[in-house]
Amino acid sequence: MIIETQDDVTRAVLAEMQRTPDPRTKEILSALVRHLHSFVKEVRMTEKEFQAAIGYLNAVGQKTTPSHNEAMLIAGALGVSNLVCLMNNGLKGTRPTQANNLGPFFREDAPHCENGASLLRSPTPGPTLSFRGWVKDIEQNPVAGAVVDVWHSSPVGLYENQDATQAEMNLRGKFTTAADGSFSFVSVKPAGYPVPTDGPNGALLAAQKRHNMRPAHVHFLIHKPGYKTIASQVYDPSDPHLETDSQFGVTRALIGNYVKTADDAYTLEFTFVIEPGDSARPRAPITRKVAA
Ligand SMILES: [Fe+2]
């Protein structure tokens, strides 16, 4: 159609989308155009702001590498990651869930470990953390044979992929639940950490005078065919940023009971519930660590 008014632009784009054969693709893209055009009108977007927005989107892609995922960081900083998570877990958002954001630092191919094994693959000073977890179904029956990926930051707040001084796959491991649904490992207690701010995510936070800290946590990914694969994070309630997580990941169900047993030792026990569903594993946001 020939465009005569501002509203004609939206009508023209939606009309061209009518031939989209896949109904879900059509629904998503039509809603995107309606909301995007409405957003542009609501904020009365100037040409200068439009150019800045295009530059911002391009910078997100340019910042992303095999060891860094800027788009995932921004999805978290805008609260979209956890919104999508809560809508799609806990029986479609009707119950509390242990599911949580995958985050930008998950890597596939962590080494398989025996229960009780250490996650340390290079010297990593810090307080010991002894973890024991259980995986159960929604009727509280133990789930044996689930594969649980574990990963976390070091006591100075760096994941191995960000830190050339840590060995490949340090503080990462893959465990299999026993007949009683349990799995366990020994590691060091992770620290809270700043998310990277040297790219567009940093510009977003700075413009809003927001800090870039995440409260200390351990990540999990729980996978067993027949059950919905979930990512999870268990947070340290003593962390000063528990209530102001820059990635909006902290939910009530995921505050862990980190128990101090000695000056330099903690224990943590936690039960994860998984529900029937699609066991497809999420795509890893990164594929390797930074070069030494
Ligand atoms: Fe994390």
Tab-separated table of C-alpha atoms and ligand atoms in Angstrom:
chain	number	residue	atom	x	y	z
A	1	MET	CA	0.000	0.000	0.000
A	2	ILE	CA	1.042	3.578	-0.529
A	3	ILE	CA	1.665	5.188	2.864
A	4	GLU	CA	-0.168	8.449	3.516
A	5	THR	CA	-0.151	8.725	7.338
A	6	GLN	CA	1.882	7.558	10.336
A	7	ASP	CA	-0.688	4.871	11.115
A	8	ASP	CA	-0.483	3.602	7.534
A	9	VAL	CA	3.088	2.454	8.248
A	10	THR	CA	1.907	-0.019	10.895
A	11	ARG	CA	-0.977	-1.174	8.688
A	12	ALA	CA	1.362	-1.680	5.718
A	13	VAL	CA	3.842	-3.790	7.658
A	14	LEU	CA	1.119	-5.914	9.271
A	15	ALA	CA	-0.537	-6.433	5.872
A	16	GLU	CA	2.712	-7.708	4.366
A	17	MET	CA	3.086	-10.133	7.280
A	18	GLN	CA	-0.295	-11.718	6.620
A	19	ARG	CA	1.224	-14.347	4.337
A	20	THR	CA	3.536	-15.744	7.069
A	21	PRO	CA	2.707	-19.479	6.894
A	22	ASP	CA	3.691	-20.520	10.415
A	23	PRO	CA	0.948	-19.307	12.817
A	24	ARG	CA	3.234	-18.849	15.825
A	25	THR	CA	5.814	-16.904	13.805
A	26	LYS	CA	2.981	-14.750	12.474
A	27	GLU	CA	1.628	-14.106	15.980
A	28	ILE	CA	5.038	-13.164	17.391
A	29	LEU	CA	6.140	-10.911	14.544
A	30	SER	CA	2.776	-9.148	14.294
A	31	ALA	CA	2.782	-8.425	18.025
A	32	LEU	CA	6.390	-7.245	17.791
A	33	VAL	CA	5.511	-4.728	15.069
A	34	ARG	CA	2.396	-3.488	16.896
A	35	HIS	CA	4.258	-3.013	20.181
A	36	LEU	CA	7.386	-1.594	18.553
A	37	HIS	CA	5.464	1.003	16.569
A	38	SER	CA	3.388	1.847	19.611
A	39	PHE	CA	6.592	2.202	21.680
A	40	VAL	CA	8.165	4.529	19.102
A	41	LYS	CA	5.042	6.689	19.216
A	42	GLU	CA	4.772	6.663	23.019
A	43	VAL	CA	8.324	7.899	23.556
A	44	ARG	CA	8.090	10.263	20.541
A	45	MET	CA	11.388	8.840	19.257
A	46	THR	CA	13.631	11.426	17.627
A	47	GLU	CA	15.845	10.688	14.629
A	48	LYS	CA	18.922	11.080	16.826
A	49	GLU	CA	17.546	8.566	19.338
A	50	PHE	CA	16.704	6.170	16.509
A	51	GLN	CA	20.300	6.309	15.277
A	52	ALA	CA	21.549	5.698	18.835
A	53	ALA	CA	19.230	2.690	19.188
A	54	ILE	CA	20.507	1.158	15.942
A	55	GLY	CA	24.083	1.736	17.079
A	56	TYR	CA	23.274	0.103	20.407
A	57	LEU	CA	21.826	-3.024	18.785
A	58	ASN	CA	24.820	-3.324	16.485
A	59	ALA	CA	27.193	-2.909	19.439
A	60	VAL	CA	25.475	-5.822	21.246
A	61	GLY	CA	26.361	-8.114	18.364
A	62	GLN	CA	29.848	-6.710	17.958
A	63	LYS	CA	30.584	-7.252	21.668
A	64	THR	CA	29.521	-10.900	21.552
A	65	THR	CA	32.253	-13.511	21.131
A	66	PRO	CA	32.592	-17.256	21.823
A	67	SER	CA	33.548	-16.385	25.435
A	68	HIS	CA	31.083	-13.514	26.021
A	69	ASN	CA	27.327	-13.131	25.390
A	70	GLU	CA	26.241	-9.489	25.584
A	71	ALA	CA	22.627	-10.084	24.480
A	72	MET	CA	22.090	-12.535	27.360
A	73	LEU	CA	23.499	-9.967	29.806
A	74	ILE	CA	21.085	-7.314	28.578
A	75	ALA	CA	18.122	-9.711	28.674
A	76	GLY	CA	18.922	-10.218	32.347
A	77	ALA	CA	19.469	-6.510	33.042
A	78	LEU	CA	16.010	-5.782	31.580
A	79	GLY	CA	14.342	-8.562	33.604
A	80	VAL	CA	13.280	-10.465	30.490
A	81	SER	CA	15.253	-13.610	31.319
A	82	ASN	CA	13.538	-14.198	34.644
A	83	LEU	CA	10.105	-13.204	33.303
A	84	VAL	CA	10.363	-15.837	30.573
A	85	CYS	CA	11.615	-18.349	33.139
A	86	LEU	CA	8.761	-17.783	35.601
A	87	MET	CA	6.127	-17.893	32.840
A	88	ASN	CA	7.389	-21.239	31.568
A	89	ASN	CA	8.191	-23.169	34.754
A	90	GLY	CA	6.387	-24.138	37.954
A	91	LEU	CA	3.613	-25.754	35.915
A	92	LYS	CA	3.320	-22.692	33.659
A	93	GLY	CA	3.772	-20.201	36.479
A	94	THR	CA	1.142	-21.638	38.816
A	95	ARG	CA	3.581	-22.865	41.504
A	96	PRO	CA	6.923	-21.728	42.926
A	97	THR	CA	9.779	-23.127	40.879
A	98	GLN	CA	13.478	-23.772	41.337
A	99	ALA	CA	14.016	-22.841	37.690
A	100	ASN	CA	16.049	-19.692	37.093
A	101	ASN	CA	18.006	-17.866	34.437
A	102	LEU	CA	20.620	-19.895	32.593
A	103	GLY	CA	22.871	-16.832	32.633
A	104	PRO	CA	25.651	-15.951	30.210
A	105	PHE	CA	28.366	-18.260	31.583
A	106	PHE	CA	27.099	-21.824	31.048
A	107	ARG	CA	29.425	-24.035	29.000
A	108	GLU	CA	28.676	-27.504	27.709
A	109	ASP	CA	31.218	-30.324	28.106
A	110	ALA	CA	32.114	-29.855	31.763
A	111	PRO	CA	33.860	-33.011	33.004
A	112	HIS	CA	31.733	-35.860	34.386
A	113	CYS	CA	32.455	-36.293	38.109
A	114	GLU	CA	31.718	-38.861	40.800
A	115	ASN	CA	29.432	-37.668	43.580
A	116	GLY	CA	31.485	-35.979	46.287
A	117	ALA	CA	34.211	-34.899	43.852
A	118	SER	CA	35.912	-31.510	43.942
A	119	LEU	CA	35.232	-28.851	41.307
A	120	LEU	CA	38.731	-27.398	41.712
A	121	ARG	CA	40.912	-27.976	38.668
A	122	SER	CA	43.544	-25.379	39.576
A	123	PRO	CA	44.481	-23.835	42.954
A	124	THR	CA	41.522	-21.665	44.018
A	125	PRO	CA	41.892	-20.176	47.504
A	126	GLY	CA	38.723	-19.570	49.490
A	127	PRO	CA	36.336	-21.063	52.045
A	128	THR	CA	35.297	-24.651	51.387
A	129	LEU	CA	31.710	-25.252	50.256
A	130	SER	CA	30.321	-28.771	50.697
A	131	PHE	CA	27.130	-29.162	48.706
A	132	ARG	CA	24.518	-31.899	48.801
A	133	GLY	CA	21.429	-31.699	46.611
A	134	TRP	CA	18.415	-33.761	45.702
A	135	VAL	CA	16.363	-33.896	42.531
A	136	LYS	CA	12.702	-34.819	42.995
A	137	ASP	CA	9.594	-34.961	40.831
A	138	ILE	CA	6.439	-32.987	41.571
A	139	GLU	CA	5.165	-35.845	43.772
A	140	GLN	CA	8.391	-35.616	45.813
A	141	ASN	CA	9.720	-38.944	44.484
A	142	PRO	CA	13.510	-39.049	43.998
A	143	VAL	CA	14.692	-38.732	40.396
A	144	ALA	CA	17.681	-41.010	39.826
A	145	GLY	CA	19.968	-40.711	36.817
A	146	ALA	CA	19.432	-36.987	36.266
A	147	VAL	CA	22.525	-35.237	34.928
A	148	VAL	CA	23.298	-32.052	36.855
A	149	ASP	CA	25.742	-29.487	35.527
A	150	VAL	CA	27.223	-27.228	38.204
A	151	TRP	CA	29.175	-24.013	37.651
A	152	HIS	CA	30.012	-20.963	39.712
A	153	SER	CA	32.325	-18.004	40.100
A	154	SER	CA	35.534	-18.114	42.093
A	155	PRO	CA	35.867	-16.545	45.561
A	156	VAL	CA	37.125	-13.401	43.793
A	157	GLY	CA	34.053	-13.336	41.562
A	158	LEU	CA	35.361	-14.581	38.225
A	159	TYR	CA	34.166	-17.530	36.136
A	160	GLU	CA	36.926	-19.573	34.558
A	161	ASN	CA	35.874	-18.413	31.088
A	162	GLN	CA	36.682	-14.820	32.154
A	163	ASP	CA	39.919	-15.627	33.952
A	164	ALA	CA	43.032	-16.882	32.173
A	165	THR	CA	44.599	-17.810	35.553
A	166	GLN	CA	41.983	-20.535	36.183
A	167	ALA	CA	42.323	-23.960	34.548
A	168	GLU	CA	39.974	-24.994	31.776
A	169	MET	CA	36.602	-25.947	33.341
A	170	ASN	CA	37.661	-24.905	36.867
A	171	LEU	CA	34.617	-24.748	39.204
A	172	ARG	CA	32.506	-26.664	36.688
A	173	GLY	CA	31.380	-30.291	36.741
A	174	LYS	CA	28.659	-32.695	35.701
A	175	PHE	CA	27.089	-35.078	38.240
A	176	THR	CA	24.550	-37.898	38.024
A	177	THR	CA	21.917	-38.313	40.734
A	178	ALA	CA	21.979	-41.541	42.766
A	179	ALA	CA	19.001	-43.845	43.495
A	180	ASP	CA	17.790	-41.441	46.202
A	181	GLY	CA	18.004	-38.492	43.790
A	182	SER	CA	21.052	-37.048	45.539
A	183	PHE	CA	24.253	-35.560	44.176
A	184	SER	CA	27.123	-33.867	45.949
A	185	PHE	CA	30.364	-32.011	45.413
A	186	VAL	CA	33.012	-30.016	47.212
A	187	SER	CA	34.165	-26.628	45.993
A	188	VAL	CA	34.951	-23.158	47.232
A	189	LYS	CA	32.281	-20.670	48.254
A	190	PRO	CA	31.564	-18.345	45.319
A	191	ALA	CA	31.600	-14.586	45.683
A	192	GLY	CA	29.120	-12.118	44.307
A	193	TYR	CA	30.500	-10.489	41.207
A	194	PRO	CA	30.166	-7.541	38.872
A	195	VAL	CA	28.714	-8.316	35.468
A	196	PRO	CA	30.809	-6.873	32.638
A	197	THR	CA	30.223	-3.185	31.937
A	198	ASP	CA	32.673	-2.608	29.087
A	199	GLY	CA	29.940	-2.916	26.464
A	200	PRO	CA	26.327	-1.850	25.847
A	201	ASN	CA	25.137	-3.467	29.108
A	202	GLY	CA	27.469	-1.117	30.989
A	203	ALA	CA	26.065	1.899	29.146
A	204	LEU	CA	22.533	0.805	30.072
A	205	LEU	CA	23.366	0.448	33.775
A	206	ALA	CA	25.372	3.693	33.911
A	207	ALA	CA	22.562	5.674	32.283
A	208	GLN	CA	20.233	4.472	35.051
A	209	LYS	CA	22.750	4.837	37.913
A	210	ARG	CA	22.437	1.104	38.630
A	211	HIS	CA	25.155	-1.082	40.126
A	212	ASN	CA	26.324	-4.130	38.209
A	213	MET	CA	26.620	-6.677	41.035
A	214	ARG	CA	25.084	-10.121	41.260
A	215	PRO	CA	24.662	-11.758	44.691
A	216	ALA	CA	26.790	-14.883	45.233
A	217	HIS	CA	25.226	-18.051	43.816
A	218	VAL	CA	25.873	-21.503	42.428
A	219	HIS	CA	24.419	-22.426	39.023
A	220	PHE	CA	22.803	-25.743	38.147
A	221	LEU	CA	21.348	-27.283	34.989
A	222	ILE	CA	19.226	-30.385	35.611
A	223	HIS	CA	18.515	-32.737	32.749
A	224	LYS	CA	16.712	-36.036	32.476
A	225	PRO	CA	14.744	-37.293	29.460
A	226	GLY	CA	10.999	-37.070	30.152
A	227	TYR	CA	11.393	-34.045	32.433
A	228	LYS	CA	11.643	-30.372	31.580
A	229	THR	CA	15.303	-29.384	31.716
A	230	ILE	CA	15.769	-26.519	34.169
A	231	ALA	CA	18.563	-24.101	34.902
A	232	SER	CA	18.732	-22.975	38.510
A	233	GLN	CA	20.782	-20.773	40.833
A	234	VAL	CA	20.976	-20.991	44.615
A	235	TYR	CA	21.700	-17.620	46.219
A	236	ASP	CA	23.615	-16.706	49.367
A	237	PRO	CA	21.277	-14.824	51.738
A	238	SER	CA	24.196	-13.011	53.414
A	239	ASP	CA	25.152	-11.246	50.193
A	240	PRO	CA	24.584	-7.461	50.362
A	241	HIS	CA	23.136	-7.426	46.835
A	242	LEU	CA	20.495	-10.117	47.400
A	243	GLU	CA	17.622	-7.657	46.960
A	244	THR	CA	19.151	-5.618	44.147
A	245	ASP	CA	20.509	-8.291	41.794
A	246	SER	CA	21.524	-6.465	38.601
A	247	GLN	CA	20.144	-9.441	36.625
A	248	PHE	CA	16.864	-9.772	38.601
A	249	GLY	CA	17.377	-13.494	39.162
A	250	VAL	CA	16.715	-13.829	42.903
A	251	THR	CA	13.387	-15.456	43.752
A	252	ARG	CA	12.181	-16.512	47.201
A	253	ALA	CA	12.422	-20.208	46.268
A	254	LEU	CA	16.130	-19.923	45.460
A	255	ILE	CA	17.564	-18.435	48.640
A	256	GLY	CA	19.851	-21.144	50.008
A	257	ASN	CA	20.738	-22.072	53.547
A	258	TYR	CA	24.509	-21.618	53.492
A	259	VAL	CA	25.611	-22.860	56.940
A	260	LYS	CA	28.972	-21.792	58.332
A	261	THR	CA	30.572	-24.822	59.992
A	262	ALA	CA	34.030	-23.368	60.612
A	263	ASP	CA	35.933	-20.168	59.898
A	264	ASP	CA	36.640	-21.252	56.381
A	265	ALA	CA	33.945	-23.844	55.644
A	266	TYR	CA	30.271	-23.865	54.694
A	267	THR	CA	27.673	-26.492	53.873
A	268	LEU	CA	24.675	-26.078	51.618
A	269	GLU	CA	21.794	-28.471	51.007
A	270	PHE	CA	19.079	-27.868	48.430
A	271	THR	CA	16.236	-29.779	46.780
A	272	PHE	CA	15.258	-29.195	43.159
A	273	VAL	CA	11.867	-30.233	41.783
A	274	ILE	CA	11.557	-31.026	38.104
A	275	GLU	CA	8.307	-31.437	36.205
A	276	PRO	CA	7.317	-33.496	33.166
A	277	GLY	CA	8.140	-31.778	29.899
A	278	ASP	CA	10.600	-31.111	27.115
A	279	SER	CA	14.080	-32.219	28.102
A	280	ALA	CA	15.861	-30.314	25.317
A	281	ARG	CA	18.966	-28.672	26.695
A	282	PRO	CA	19.404	-24.911	26.241
A	283	ARG	CA	22.048	-23.692	23.859
A	284	ALA	CA	25.226	-22.760	25.739
A	285	PRO	CA	25.686	-18.967	25.577
A	286	ILE	CA	29.472	-19.355	25.293
A	287	THR	CA	31.731	-22.075	23.954
A	288	ARG	CA	35.160	-21.406	25.392
A	289	LYS	CA	37.199	-19.461	27.911
A	290	VAL	CA	39.249	-16.339	27.269
A	291	ALA	CA	42.666	-16.876	25.714
A	292	ALA	CA	45.552	-17.007	28.194
B	1	FE	FE	26.412	-16.524	37.742
